[in-house]
Amino acid sequence: MPIEVRDLTHIYNKGSASESVALSGVSLRIEDGEFVGLIGPTGSGKSTLIQHLNGLLKPTSGHVLVDGRDIWEKGGSLRWLRQKVGLVFQYAEQQVFEETVRQDIAFGPRNLGLSEREVEARVKAAAAMVGLPADLLQRSPFELSGGQLRRVAIAGVVSMQPQVLVLDEPAAGLDPKGRDEVLSHVQDMHESGMTVILVSHNMEDVARLCERLLVLNQGQIVANGTPREVFSRADFISEVGLRAPDVVALMEKLRERGWPVRTDVVSVEEAFAEIARELGQAKGARASP
């Protein structure tokens, strides 16, 4: 189920003294099963863009097509769209509101008119998918840790069985353990066949997880490529107010000091392998007669 955006422009408070252009002529396409990262400096339009993908915002001009269908076609309903494209906000408390975790996860499926048996099956499946133990289902979501609360919010969306999952900074504010747990479950959902669109300011996370990156700056897409392609453009990354993953800077420093290492690595695992390779070659050279 591809998503296509054609020449999308969004202007807040159009015609007023506080008019602000958030998106200008944005076009993109996301294919089935992709894991796409959406990055850019604060205020670049990332959150505005993803709210268009499931109809929370209506374009000032342009079109959003999901599975070949314009979501704002005349006389259409957005109910089908909300079942296909699930959006998880940055702050989980914005979309968690029921008295218990079970009730919160069940809210969406129940509103679809499903039987209680099917609702319960979806609750259990969604909770398992995001790593929520069964003994937490009867607790208030607001008694949970930040990482657990974030997983409740994701489970509430996953229980609708969307084909596309859009996440706005799902690991923001979490400690390293909570971040790794949340992102690990997101990765598992992608590997199960779900299309994932991840908004993040953490370049290490997007470099490790995403297959393709879209870079937004001042309401326009200014780069589209693999993490290796995007982060290898050091001057460009700096110009748009981002930074490459720390391992990129590390490899560049090693190169400056005479190590013949690649500088296009984007993950800790790649950097480790590259450094180990160079150390092995250096050791072999010293051992040669």
Backbone as numpy.savetxt, mean C-alpha at the origin, in Angstrom:
# Nx Ny Nz CAx CAy CAz Cx Cy Cz
-8.91 -8.12 -12.44 -9.75 -6.94 -12.44 -8.86 -5.69 -12.44
-8.51 -5.20 -13.61 -7.62 -4.04 -13.68 -8.31 -2.75 -13.23
-7.48 -1.81 -12.76 -7.94 -0.47 -12.43 -7.23 0.50 -13.36
-8.00 1.38 -13.97 -7.42 2.35 -14.89 -7.91 3.76 -14.54
-6.98 4.67 -14.45 -7.29 6.08 -14.19 -6.89 6.86 -15.43
-7.82 7.66 -15.96 -7.56 8.42 -17.19 -7.70 9.91 -16.94
-6.58 10.59 -17.03 -6.55 12.06 -17.01 -7.34 12.62 -15.83
-7.09 12.09 -14.65 -7.85 12.43 -13.45 -7.34 13.74 -12.83
-8.27 14.65 -12.62 -7.97 15.91 -11.93 -8.95 16.06 -10.77
-8.41 16.46 -9.62 -9.29 16.72 -8.47 -8.91 18.06 -7.86
-9.91 18.94 -7.77 -9.71 20.27 -7.20 -10.61 20.42 -5.98
-10.00 20.68 -4.83 -10.77 20.93 -3.62 -11.24 22.39 -3.61
-12.49 22.58 -3.17 -13.06 23.93 -3.02 -12.96 24.74 -4.32
-13.30 24.08 -5.41 -13.18 24.74 -6.71 -14.02 26.01 -6.77
-13.40 27.06 -7.28 -14.09 28.32 -7.44 -14.08 29.22 -6.24
-13.49 28.73 -5.14 -13.43 29.54 -3.92 -12.02 30.10 -3.74
-11.87 30.95 -2.74 -10.56 31.54 -2.47 -9.57 30.50 -2.00
-10.08 29.38 -1.47 -9.20 28.32 -0.95 -9.05 27.16 -1.93
-9.32 27.42 -3.22 -9.20 26.37 -4.23 -7.81 25.76 -4.21
-7.77 24.41 -4.29 -6.49 23.70 -4.24 -6.53 22.53 -5.21
-5.55 22.46 -6.11 -5.47 21.37 -7.07 -4.67 20.23 -6.43
-5.35 19.12 -6.12 -4.69 17.98 -5.49 -4.14 17.00 -6.50
-4.84 16.81 -7.62 -4.39 15.92 -8.69 -4.59 16.63 -10.01
-3.64 16.44 -10.94 -3.72 17.12 -12.22 -3.33 16.18 -13.35
-4.35 15.72 -14.09 -4.10 14.90 -15.27 -3.43 13.57 -15.00
-3.80 12.90 -13.91 -3.17 11.62 -13.54 -3.76 10.48 -14.37
-2.88 9.69 -14.97 -3.29 8.48 -15.70 -2.42 7.31 -15.25
-3.03 6.16 -15.03 -2.29 4.98 -14.60 -3.14 3.75 -14.85
-2.49 2.59 -14.80 -3.19 1.32 -14.92 -2.55 0.31 -13.98
-3.36 -0.41 -13.24 -2.89 -1.44 -12.32 -3.55 -2.75 -12.72
-2.73 -3.75 -12.99 -3.23 -5.02 -13.48 -3.58 -5.97 -12.34
-4.32 -7.02 -12.68 -4.67 -8.06 -11.70 -3.43 -8.61 -11.03
-3.49 -8.74 -9.71 -2.44 -9.44 -8.98 -1.18 -8.65 -8.74
-1.14 -7.38 -9.14 0.06 -6.58 -8.90 0.15 -6.15 -7.43
1.39 -5.87 -7.01 1.65 -5.24 -5.71 2.33 -3.91 -6.03
1.56 -2.84 -5.96 2.02 -1.53 -6.39 2.20 -0.61 -5.19
3.32 0.07 -5.14 3.56 1.06 -4.10 3.30 2.45 -4.63
2.63 3.26 -3.83 2.35 4.65 -4.18 3.11 5.53 -3.20
4.14 6.24 -3.71 4.99 7.03 -2.83 5.06 8.46 -3.32
5.49 9.34 -2.43 5.62 10.75 -2.75 5.67 11.55 -1.48
6.14 12.79 -1.55 6.22 13.62 -0.34 4.83 13.95 0.20
4.80 14.41 1.44 3.54 14.84 2.05 2.90 15.92 1.19
1.59 15.76 0.94 0.87 16.73 0.14 0.95 16.50 -1.36
1.50 15.36 -1.76 1.66 15.09 -3.20 0.39 14.60 -3.87
-0.61 14.19 -3.06 -1.88 13.74 -3.64 -2.16 12.26 -3.48
-1.35 11.56 -2.71 -1.51 10.10 -2.59 -2.87 9.72 -2.00
-3.23 10.31 -0.88 -4.49 9.95 -0.23 -5.68 10.36 -1.08
-5.58 11.48 -1.76 -6.66 11.90 -2.66 -6.83 10.89 -3.78
-5.72 10.42 -4.34 -5.80 9.47 -5.44 -6.47 8.17 -5.02
-6.06 7.60 -3.89 -6.61 6.29 -3.53 -8.08 6.40 -3.14
-8.53 7.56 -2.67 -9.95 7.71 -2.35 -10.82 7.75 -3.61
-10.21 7.99 -4.75 -10.94 7.90 -6.01 -11.12 6.46 -6.45
-10.27 5.56 -5.97 -10.28 4.20 -6.49 -11.50 3.39 -6.04
-12.12 3.79 -4.92 -13.37 3.12 -4.56 -14.51 4.10 -4.37
-14.39 5.25 -5.03 -15.52 6.16 -5.11 -15.79 7.03 -3.91
-14.83 7.19 -3.00 -15.03 8.09 -1.88 -14.96 9.55 -2.33
-14.23 9.80 -3.40 -14.19 11.13 -3.99 -14.60 11.02 -5.46
-15.21 12.08 -5.97 -15.61 12.12 -7.37 -14.67 13.06 -8.12
-14.17 12.65 -9.27 -13.22 13.50 -10.00 -13.82 14.84 -10.39
-12.99 15.86 -10.37 -13.38 17.13 -10.97 -13.47 16.94 -12.48
-12.53 16.18 -13.02 -12.58 15.76 -14.41 -11.76 14.48 -14.55
-11.99 13.76 -15.65 -11.29 12.50 -15.84 -12.16 11.31 -15.45
-11.57 10.12 -15.55 -12.34 8.90 -15.35 -11.56 7.88 -14.53
-12.31 7.08 -13.75 -11.75 5.94 -13.03 -12.53 4.71 -13.49
-11.82 3.73 -14.04 -12.44 2.51 -14.53 -11.95 1.32 -13.72
-12.89 0.52 -13.25 -12.58 -0.71 -12.53 -13.18 -1.87 -13.31
-12.33 -2.78 -13.71 -12.75 -3.91 -14.53 -13.43 -3.43 -15.82
-12.89 -2.32 -16.38 -13.40 -1.77 -17.63 -14.64 -0.92 -17.51
-15.12 -0.71 -16.29 -16.38 0.01 -16.08 -16.11 1.35 -15.40
-16.61 2.42 -15.96 -16.47 3.74 -15.36 -17.31 3.77 -14.09
-16.65 4.01 -12.95 -17.36 3.90 -11.67 -18.39 5.00 -11.48
-18.30 6.07 -12.27 -19.25 7.17 -12.15 -20.20 7.25 -13.34
-20.39 6.11 -14.01 -21.32 6.10 -15.13 -22.71 6.50 -14.65
-23.42 7.19 -15.51 -24.72 7.74 -15.15 -25.68 6.64 -14.71
-26.30 6.86 -13.55 -27.28 5.90 -13.06 -26.68 4.71 -12.34
-25.36 4.68 -12.22 -24.69 3.55 -11.59 -24.71 3.64 -10.07
-24.45 2.51 -9.43 -24.34 2.44 -7.97 -22.91 2.06 -7.61
-22.46 2.58 -6.49 -21.09 2.29 -6.06 -21.02 1.07 -5.15
-22.12 0.41 -4.89 -22.10 -0.73 -3.97 -21.22 -1.85 -4.50
-21.33 -2.13 -5.80 -20.50 -3.18 -6.39 -19.02 -2.86 -6.27
-18.69 -1.56 -6.38 -17.30 -1.14 -6.32 -16.71 -1.36 -4.94
-17.46 -1.03 -3.90 -16.96 -1.15 -2.53 -16.71 -2.61 -2.15
-17.38 -3.52 -2.87 -17.12 -4.94 -2.63 -15.86 -5.42 -3.35
-15.51 -4.74 -4.43 -14.35 -5.15 -5.23 -13.06 -4.48 -4.80
-13.16 -3.22 -4.37 -11.98 -2.44 -3.99 -12.13 -2.02 -2.53
-11.31 -2.61 -1.66 -11.37 -2.30 -0.24 -10.29 -1.31 0.14
-10.65 -0.30 0.95 -9.72 0.74 1.35 -9.55 0.75 2.86
-8.30 0.66 3.31 -7.97 0.73 4.73 -7.28 2.06 5.00
-7.89 2.89 5.84 -7.34 4.21 6.13 -6.09 4.12 7.00
-5.34 5.23 7.02 -4.09 5.26 7.78 -4.34 5.05 9.27
-5.38 5.67 9.78 -5.67 5.57 11.21 -6.82 4.59 11.41
-6.50 3.42 11.96 -7.47 2.34 12.08 -8.72 2.76 12.84
-8.55 3.65 13.83 -9.71 4.04 14.64 -10.75 4.78 13.82
-10.41 5.24 12.63 -11.37 5.91 11.77 -12.41 4.96 11.19
-12.11 3.66 11.16 -13.08 2.75 10.58 -13.38 1.54 11.47
-12.99 1.63 12.72 -13.33 0.60 13.71 -14.27 1.24 14.72
-15.47 0.66 14.90 -16.46 1.36 15.73 -17.37 0.43 16.53
-17.36 -0.87 16.25 -18.28 -1.76 16.96 -17.76 -2.12 18.36
-18.62 -2.76 19.15 -18.26 -3.06 20.53 -17.25 -4.18 20.65
-17.29 -5.12 19.72 -16.34 -6.22 19.76 -15.64 -6.37 18.41
-14.52 -7.04 18.43 -13.78 -7.29 17.19 -14.64 -8.08 16.22
-15.34 -9.11 16.73 -16.18 -9.94 15.86 -17.25 -9.10 15.17
-17.92 -8.23 15.93 -18.98 -7.41 15.35 -18.42 -6.45 14.30
-17.22 -5.94 14.55 -16.64 -5.00 13.60 -16.29 -5.68 12.28
-15.70 -6.85 12.36 -15.35 -7.57 11.14 -16.60 -8.02 10.40
-17.67 -8.31 11.16 -18.91 -8.81 10.56 -19.76 -7.72 9.94
-19.46 -6.47 10.24 -20.33 -5.37 9.82 -20.56 -5.36 8.30
-19.49 -5.42 7.53 -19.63 -5.36 6.07 -20.39 -6.54 5.50
-19.97 -7.78 5.80 -20.69 -8.94 5.27 -22.17 -8.97 5.67
-22.46 -8.54 6.90 -23.86 -8.53 7.34 -24.69 -7.55 6.51
-24.08 -6.42 6.15 -24.80 -5.44 5.33 -25.00 -5.90 3.90
-24.28 -6.95 3.51 -24.50 -7.54 2.19 -25.72 -8.45 2.17
-26.30 -8.69 3.36 -27.47 -9.55 3.44 -27.15 -11.02 3.49
-25.91 -11.35 3.85 -25.52 -12.76 3.92 -26.13 -13.42 5.15
-26.23 -14.73 5.10 -26.73 -15.48 6.25 -25.73 -15.37 7.39
-26.21 -15.57 8.62 -25.32 -15.49 9.78 -24.22 -16.56 9.70
-24.52 -17.67 9.11 -23.51 -18.72 8.95 -22.39 -18.25 8.02
-22.76 -17.60 6.91 -21.75 -17.10 5.98 -20.99 -15.93 6.59
-21.70 -15.07 7.35 -21.03 -13.95 8.01 -19.97 -14.46 8.97
-20.33 -15.45 9.77 -19.38 -16.00 10.73 -18.19 -16.65 10.04
-18.45 -17.33 8.92 -17.37 -17.95 8.17 -16.40 -16.89 7.64
-16.96 -15.78 7.17 -16.10 -14.70 6.67 -15.31 -14.05 7.79
-15.93 -13.88 8.94 -15.23 -13.30 10.09 -14.03 -14.15 10.47
-14.24 -15.44 10.58 -13.15 -16.34 10.96 -12.04 -16.36 9.90
-12.44 -16.37 8.64 -11.45 -16.41 7.56 -10.63 -15.11 7.53
-11.31 -13.97 7.68 -10.61 -12.68 7.64 -9.69 -12.53 8.84
-10.16 -12.95 10.02 -9.33 -12.86 11.22 -8.07 -13.71 11.06
-8.25 -14.91 10.54 -7.10 -15.79 10.33 -6.13 -15.21 9.31
-6.67 -14.58 8.27 -5.84 -14.03 7.21 -4.93 -12.92 7.71
-5.40 -12.14 8.68 -4.59 -11.04 9.20 -3.91 -11.39 10.53
-4.03 -12.64 10.96 -3.32 -13.09 12.15 -3.94 -12.68 13.46
-5.26 -12.57 13.52 -5.93 -12.25 14.78 -6.38 -13.55 15.45
-5.89 -13.85 16.65 -6.30 -15.07 17.35 -7.79 -15.05 17.67
-8.39 -16.24 17.72 -9.83 -16.35 17.97 -10.23 -15.76 19.32
-9.32 -15.80 20.31 -9.69 -15.31 21.65 -9.80 -13.78 21.71
-9.40 -13.09 20.63 -9.54 -11.64 20.61 -10.88 -11.19 20.04
-11.62 -12.10 19.41 -12.82 -11.71 18.70 -13.91 -11.13 19.61
-13.95 -11.53 20.87 -14.97 -11.03 21.78 -14.53 -9.80 22.55
-13.30 -9.36 22.34 -12.80 -8.18 23.05 -13.16 -6.90 22.31
-13.15 -5.80 23.04 -13.35 -4.51 22.39 -12.10 -4.20 21.56
-12.27 -3.73 20.34 -11.09 -3.40 19.52 -10.24 -2.30 20.15
-10.86 -1.48 21.01 -10.14 -0.34 21.58 -9.34 -0.74 22.82
-9.38 -2.03 23.17 -8.53 -2.55 24.23 -7.25 -3.17 23.67
-7.13 -3.21 22.35 -6.03 -3.90 21.70 -4.84 -2.98 21.48
-3.72 -3.59 21.16 -2.52 -2.81 20.82 -2.72 -2.14 19.46
-1.84 -1.22 19.14 -1.94 -0.52 17.86 -1.87 -1.47 16.69
-0.97 -2.45 16.75 -0.84 -3.41 15.67 -2.06 -4.29 15.52
-2.64 -4.70 16.65 -3.84 -5.52 16.61 -5.02 -4.73 16.06
-5.13 -3.46 16.48 -6.22 -2.61 16.00 -6.12 -2.42 14.49
-4.89 -2.25 14.00 -4.69 -2.10 12.55 -5.14 -3.36 11.82
-4.87 -4.52 12.42 -5.28 -5.78 11.79 -6.79 -5.96 11.81
-7.45 -5.45 12.85 -8.91 -5.49 12.89 -9.49 -4.68 11.74
-8.91 -3.49 11.50 -9.39 -2.65 10.41 -9.20 -3.34 9.06
-8.05 -3.98 8.88 -7.80 -4.69 7.63 -8.75 -5.86 7.49
-8.97 -6.59 8.59 -9.88 -7.74 8.54 -11.30 -7.32 8.18
-11.73 -6.15 8.68 -13.06 -5.66 8.35 -13.24 -5.42 6.86
-12.17 -5.01 6.20 -12.21 -4.82 4.75 -12.08 -6.16 4.03
-11.17 -7.00 4.51 -10.94 -8.30 3.87 -12.19 -9.18 3.93
-13.00 -9.02 4.98 -14.21 -9.85 5.12 -15.21 -9.59 4.00
-15.05 -8.47 3.30 -15.91 -8.19 2.14 -15.41 -8.92 0.90
-14.27 -9.60 1.04 -13.65 -10.38 -0.04 -13.39 -9.53 -1.29
-12.69 -8.40 -1.11 -12.37 -7.55 -2.26 -11.32 -8.21 -3.14
-11.28 -7.81 -4.39 -10.24 -8.28 -5.28 -9.02 -7.37 -5.24
-9.25 -6.13 -4.78 -8.17 -5.15 -4.67 -8.18 -4.61 -3.25
-7.00 -4.58 -2.62 -6.86 -4.03 -1.27 -5.94 -2.81 -1.34
-6.48 -1.66 -0.91 -5.73 -0.40 -0.91 -5.45 -0.02 0.54
-4.17 0.18 0.85 -3.78 0.45 2.23 -3.04 1.77 2.32
-3.53 2.66 3.17 -2.89 3.96 3.37 -2.06 3.91 4.64
-0.75 3.79 4.49 0.18 3.75 5.62 -0.25 2.73 6.69
-0.40 1.46 6.34 -0.92 0.48 7.30 -0.01 0.23 8.49
1.27 0.58 8.37 2.21 0.32 9.48 2.62 1.60 10.20
2.01 2.72 9.87 2.40 4.01 10.47 2.18 3.98 11.98
3.18 4.42 12.72 3.06 4.53 14.16 3.26 3.24 14.93
3.48 2.14 14.24 3.67 0.86 14.92 5.14 0.64 15.26
5.39 -0.14 16.32 6.77 -0.50 16.62 7.25 -1.51 15.57
8.56 -1.76 15.49 9.07 -2.64 14.43 8.40 -4.01 14.39
8.11 -4.59 15.54 7.46 -5.90 15.57 6.05 -5.81 14.99
5.29 -4.79 15.41 3.94 -4.63 14.90 3.93 -4.35 13.41
4.88 -3.53 12.94 4.96 -3.22 11.52 5.24 -4.47 10.71
6.22 -5.25 11.17 6.58 -6.46 10.43 5.42 -7.45 10.37
4.68 -7.55 11.47 3.55 -8.48 11.51 2.46 -8.05 10.53
2.10 -6.77 10.55 1.04 -6.28 9.66 1.45 -6.45 8.20
2.67 -6.06 7.87 3.11 -6.13 6.47 3.31 -7.57 6.01
3.67 -8.45 6.92 3.79 -9.86 6.56 2.44 -10.42 6.14
1.39 -10.04 6.85 0.05 -10.52 6.48 -0.42 -9.89 5.18
-0.06 -8.63 4.95 -0.38 -8.00 3.67 0.30 -8.75 2.53
1.55 -9.11 2.73 2.28 -9.87 1.71 1.63 -11.22 1.46
1.18 -11.87 2.52 0.49 -13.16 2.36 -0.77 -13.01 1.53
-1.51 -11.93 1.75 -2.75 -11.72 1.00 -2.44 -11.49 -0.48
-1.37 -10.79 -0.76 -0.97 -10.60 -2.16 -0.60 -11.93 -2.78
0.15 -12.75 -2.06 0.57 -14.04 -2.58 -0.61 -14.98 -2.80
-1.72 -14.71 -2.11 -2.92 -15.53 -2.31 -3.69 -15.10 -3.56
-3.24 -14.02 -4.22 -3.87 -13.59 -5.47 -4.50 -12.21 -5.44
-4.49 -11.55 -4.30 -5.12 -10.24 -4.18 -4.23 -9.14 -4.76
-4.82 -8.20 -5.47 -4.10 -7.01 -5.91 -3.94 -6.08 -4.71
-2.73 -5.56 -4.50 -2.47 -4.69 -3.35 -1.87 -3.37 -3.83
-2.43 -2.28 -3.31 -1.89 -0.95 -3.56 -1.51 -0.38 -2.19
-0.22 -0.11 -2.01 0.31 0.30 -0.71 0.83 1.72 -0.76
0.27 2.60 0.08 0.79 3.95 0.26 1.70 3.92 1.48
2.92 4.39 1.32 3.85 4.36 2.45 4.92 5.42 2.30
5.38 5.93 3.46 6.54 6.81 3.49 7.81 6.03 3.81
7.66 4.74 4.08 8.81 3.90 4.43 9.37 3.28 3.16
10.50 3.80 2.71 11.07 3.34 1.45 11.61 1.92 1.55
12.04 1.52 2.75 12.50 0.14 2.93 11.35 -0.84 2.70
10.18 -0.48 3.21 9.03 -1.38 3.06 8.61 -1.51 1.60
8.51 -0.40 0.89 8.04 -0.48 -0.50 9.09 -1.16 -1.39
10.38 -0.94 -1.08 11.43 -1.59 -1.87 11.39 -3.10 -1.69
11.06 -3.53 -0.47 11.06 -4.96 -0.17 9.80 -5.66 -0.68
8.67 -4.97 -0.64 7.40 -5.64 -0.89 6.85 -5.43 -2.30
7.04 -4.25 -2.85 6.32 -3.88 -4.07 7.05 -4.30 -5.34
6.25 -4.65 -6.33 6.78 -5.01 -7.65 6.97 -3.78 -8.52
6.16 -2.76 -8.27 6.20 -1.54 -9.08 5.88 -0.34 -8.20
6.51 0.78 -8.50 6.28 2.01 -7.74 5.73 3.10 -8.66
4.75 3.83 -8.14 4.26 5.05 -8.77 4.66 6.20 -7.85
5.35 7.19 -8.41 5.80 8.32 -7.61 4.95 9.54 -7.94
4.29 10.08 -6.92 3.48 11.29 -7.08 4.23 12.50 -6.55
4.14 13.61 -7.25 4.70 14.86 -6.77 3.87 16.00 -7.31
3.40 16.85 -6.41 2.57 17.99 -6.78 1.39 17.58 -7.66
0.75 16.47 -7.28 -0.46 16.04 -7.94 -0.29 15.35 -9.27
0.94 14.99 -9.63 1.19 14.32 -10.90 2.10 13.11 -10.70
1.92 12.10 -11.54 2.82 10.94 -11.50 4.09 11.32 -12.25
5.20 11.27 -11.52 6.48 11.69 -12.11 7.43 10.52 -12.33
7.06 9.33 -11.88 7.89 8.15 -12.15 7.03 6.90 -12.01
7.36 5.90 -12.80 6.61 4.64 -12.81 7.61 3.54 -13.20
7.95 2.68 -12.24 8.92 1.63 -12.54 9.13 0.72 -11.36
10.02 -0.25 -11.52 10.34 -1.15 -10.42 11.07 -0.37 -9.33
11.11 -0.89 -8.10 11.89 -0.21 -7.06 13.34 0.02 -7.47
13.94 -0.94 -8.15 15.33 -0.78 -8.59 15.46 0.38 -9.57
14.51 0.48 -10.50 14.56 1.56 -11.48 14.36 2.92 -10.83
13.41 3.00 -9.90 13.10 4.28 -9.28 14.21 4.73 -8.34
14.67 3.83 -7.46 15.64 4.24 -6.44 17.06 4.38 -6.98
17.31 3.89 -8.19 18.63 4.09 -8.79 18.81 5.52 -9.29
17.74 6.28 -9.34 17.79 7.68 -9.80 17.95 8.58 -8.57
19.16 8.61 -8.01 19.40 9.30 -6.74 19.04 10.78 -6.81
19.45 11.47 -7.88 19.17 12.89 -7.99 17.67 13.16 -8.06
16.96 12.32 -8.82 15.51 12.48 -8.96 14.82 12.27 -7.61
15.21 11.22 -6.89 14.60 10.92 -5.58 14.77 12.10 -4.64
15.95 12.69 -4.64 16.22 13.84 -3.78 15.38 15.04 -4.21
15.24 15.26 -5.51 14.50 16.41 -6.02 13.03 16.39 -5.61
12.44 15.20 -5.54 11.01 15.12 -5.17 10.80 15.02 -3.66
11.88 15.11 -2.90 11.74 15.13 -1.45 11.64 13.78 -0.80
12.13 12.75 -1.48 12.14 11.41 -0.91 13.58 11.00 -0.64
13.74 9.85 -0.03 15.07 9.29 0.15 15.04 7.83 -0.25
16.13 7.37 -0.79 16.22 5.96 -1.15 16.37 5.12 0.11
16.10 3.82 0.03 16.33 2.95 1.19 17.77 3.09 1.70
17.97 2.90 2.99 19.30 3.07 3.60 20.36 2.21 2.93
19.96 1.02 2.44 20.96 0.14 1.83 21.52 0.75 0.55
20.74 1.58 -0.13 21.24 2.23 -1.33 22.38 3.18 -0.97
22.16 3.99 0.09 23.21 4.91 0.55 24.44 4.13 1.02
24.22 3.02 1.70 25.34 2.20 2.18 26.20 1.71 1.01
25.55 1.19 -0.02 26.31 0.65 -1.14 27.05 1.76 -1.89
26.45 2.93 -1.95 27.13 4.05 -2.60 28.37 4.47 -1.81
28.27 4.43 -0.47 29.43 4.76 0.36 30.54 3.73 0.16
30.17 2.47 0.10 31.17 1.42 -0.11 31.84 1.60 -1.47
31.04 1.97 -2.45 31.60 2.19 -3.79 32.60 3.34 -3.77
32.26 4.41 -3.03 33.16 5.57 -2.93 34.48 5.18 -2.28
34.45 4.17 -1.42 35.66 3.74 -0.72 36.41 2.64 -1.46
36.00 2.40 -2.70 36.76 1.48 -3.52 36.24 0.06 -3.61
35.11 -0.21 -2.98 34.53 -1.55 -3.08 33.80 -1.66 -4.42
34.11 -2.63 -5.24 33.43 -2.77 -6.54 32.06 -3.45 -6.41
31.19 -2.85 -5.59 29.87 -3.44 -5.34 28.82 -2.75 -6.21
27.73 -3.46 -6.46 26.61 -2.86 -7.17 25.95 -1.80 -6.29
25.46 -0.75 -6.91 24.76 0.30 -6.17 23.26 0.32 -6.48
22.78 -0.68 -7.23 21.36 -0.72 -7.57 20.59 -1.70 -6.70
21.17 -2.11 -5.56 20.45 -3.01 -4.66 19.40 -2.20 -3.90
18.29 -2.82 -3.52 17.22 -2.08 -2.85 16.73 -2.76 -1.58
17.38 -3.87 -1.19 16.93 -4.56 0.02 18.14 -5.00 0.83
17.91 -5.23 2.12 18.98 -5.69 3.00 19.52 -7.03 2.53
18.63 -7.89 2.06 19.06 -9.21 1.60 20.00 -9.10 0.40
19.67 -8.23 -0.53 20.54 -8.03 -1.70 21.88 -7.44 -1.29
21.84 -6.47 -0.37 23.08 -5.84 0.08 23.97 -6.86 0.78
23.37 -7.69 1.62 24.14 -8.72 2.33 24.82 -9.66 1.34
24.07 -10.10 0.33 24.63 -11.02 -0.66 25.76 -10.37 -1.45
25.59 -9.09 -1.78 26.60 -8.38 -2.56 27.89 -8.18 -1.74
27.73 -7.78 -0.48 28.90 -7.59 0.38 29.60 -8.92 0.65
28.80 -9.97 0.90 29.38 -11.29 1.13 30.15 -11.77 -0.10
29.60 -11.49 -1.28 30.29 -11.88 -2.52 31.64 -11.17 -2.64
31.65 -9.88 -2.36 32.88 -9.11 -2.47 33.91 -9.55 -1.42
33.43 -9.81 -0.19 34.34 -10.29 0.85 34.93 -11.63 0.48
34.09 -12.49 -0.12 34.58 -13.80 -0.54 35.63 -13.69 -1.63
35.42 -12.78 -2.57 36.40 -12.61 -3.64 37.70 -12.03 -3.10
37.57 -11.08 -2.17 38.77 -10.49 -1.57 39.56 -11.52 -0.79
38.86 -12.37 -0.06 39.53 -13.41 0.70 40.22 -14.40 -0.23
39.56 -14.73 -1.34 40.15 -15.65 -2.30 41.39 -15.06 -2.94
41.35 -13.77 -3.20 42.51 -13.12 -3.83 43.70 -13.12 -2.89
43.44 -12.90 -1.59 44.55 -12.90 -0.63 45.14 -14.29 -0.46
44.31 -15.33 -0.61 44.78 -16.70 -0.41 45.53 -17.23 -1.61
45.38 -16.56 -2.78 46.04 -17.05 -3.99 47.56 -16.85 -3.88
48.36 -17.81 -4.36 49.82 -17.70 -4.29 50.32 -16.59 -5.20
